[in-house]
């Protein structure tokens, strides 16, 4: 996997994680201190959003190291199999920081991200087509994939429950930042476009050649 961070020496990776953690909690502590000293307690909301936005710079690499997260491409990550379901995630802000070429236009960045999704789905199929059952569910939430594109890949929209909706709302600042980076300009994603998609390994296997075709079409 061609991910610049994980190609660094282990000691350098550890130094980055420690430094990121120190910066995150220092800024958090500073904002909380200001809230208490000035009695502007609404600043604590900023502190909370700061943690949500910055946490991936520690959570993502430590999750990979612990085995909780698995990369199938630099911008397509999954959690461990649980109850016959695998939850996937697009790249986090941590991954965007290391993987994306910020000199590219927003259109090219978006194509690159989708290409990575397709690359990751193919890697998932190829790794597990013989050791996971065909009814194994792959599920994730995305603001990049359009419903039509998702259906072409073998995914169907899944109903978002109340807890997922709350998590989505809390993560809206992170979504906005990620979406803006992908577009190359300040952009606010419509929550109606952020959808949960679901498929099975069997469906994905049947769409394998179509996924390959789309991936090659979007090759950077």
GROMACS .gro file of C-alpha atoms in nm, residues 10 22 26 30 35-36 56 58 61 85 90 122 152 169 177 185 199 205-206 216 219:
model
   21
   10UNK     CA    1   0.861   0.315   1.282
   22UNK     CA    2   0.067   1.659   2.266
   26UNK     CA    3  -0.243   2.120   2.463
   30UNK     CA    4  -0.585   2.593   2.642
   35UNK     CA    5  -1.349   2.908   2.889
   36UNK     CA    6  -1.310   2.883   3.267
   56UNK     CA    7  -0.783   1.101   1.357
   58UNK     CA    8  -0.374   0.983   1.660
   61UNK     CA    9  -0.238   0.527   1.296
   85UNK     CA   10  -2.045  -0.725   0.902
   90UNK     CA   11  -1.313   0.662   0.356
  122UNK     CA   12  -1.124  -0.459  -0.517
  152UNK     CA   13  -2.320   0.040  -1.015
  169UNK     CA   14  -2.426   1.579   1.313
  177UNK     CA   15  -1.330   2.015   0.624
  185UNK     CA   16  -1.250   2.512  -0.195
  199UNK     CA   17  -2.357  -0.456   0.004
  205UNK     CA   18  -1.781  -1.028  -0.646
  206UNK     CA   19  -2.046  -1.026  -0.919
  216UNK     CA   20  -0.908   0.204  -1.460
  219UNK     CA   21  -0.675   0.610  -1.290
   0.00000   0.00000   0.00000
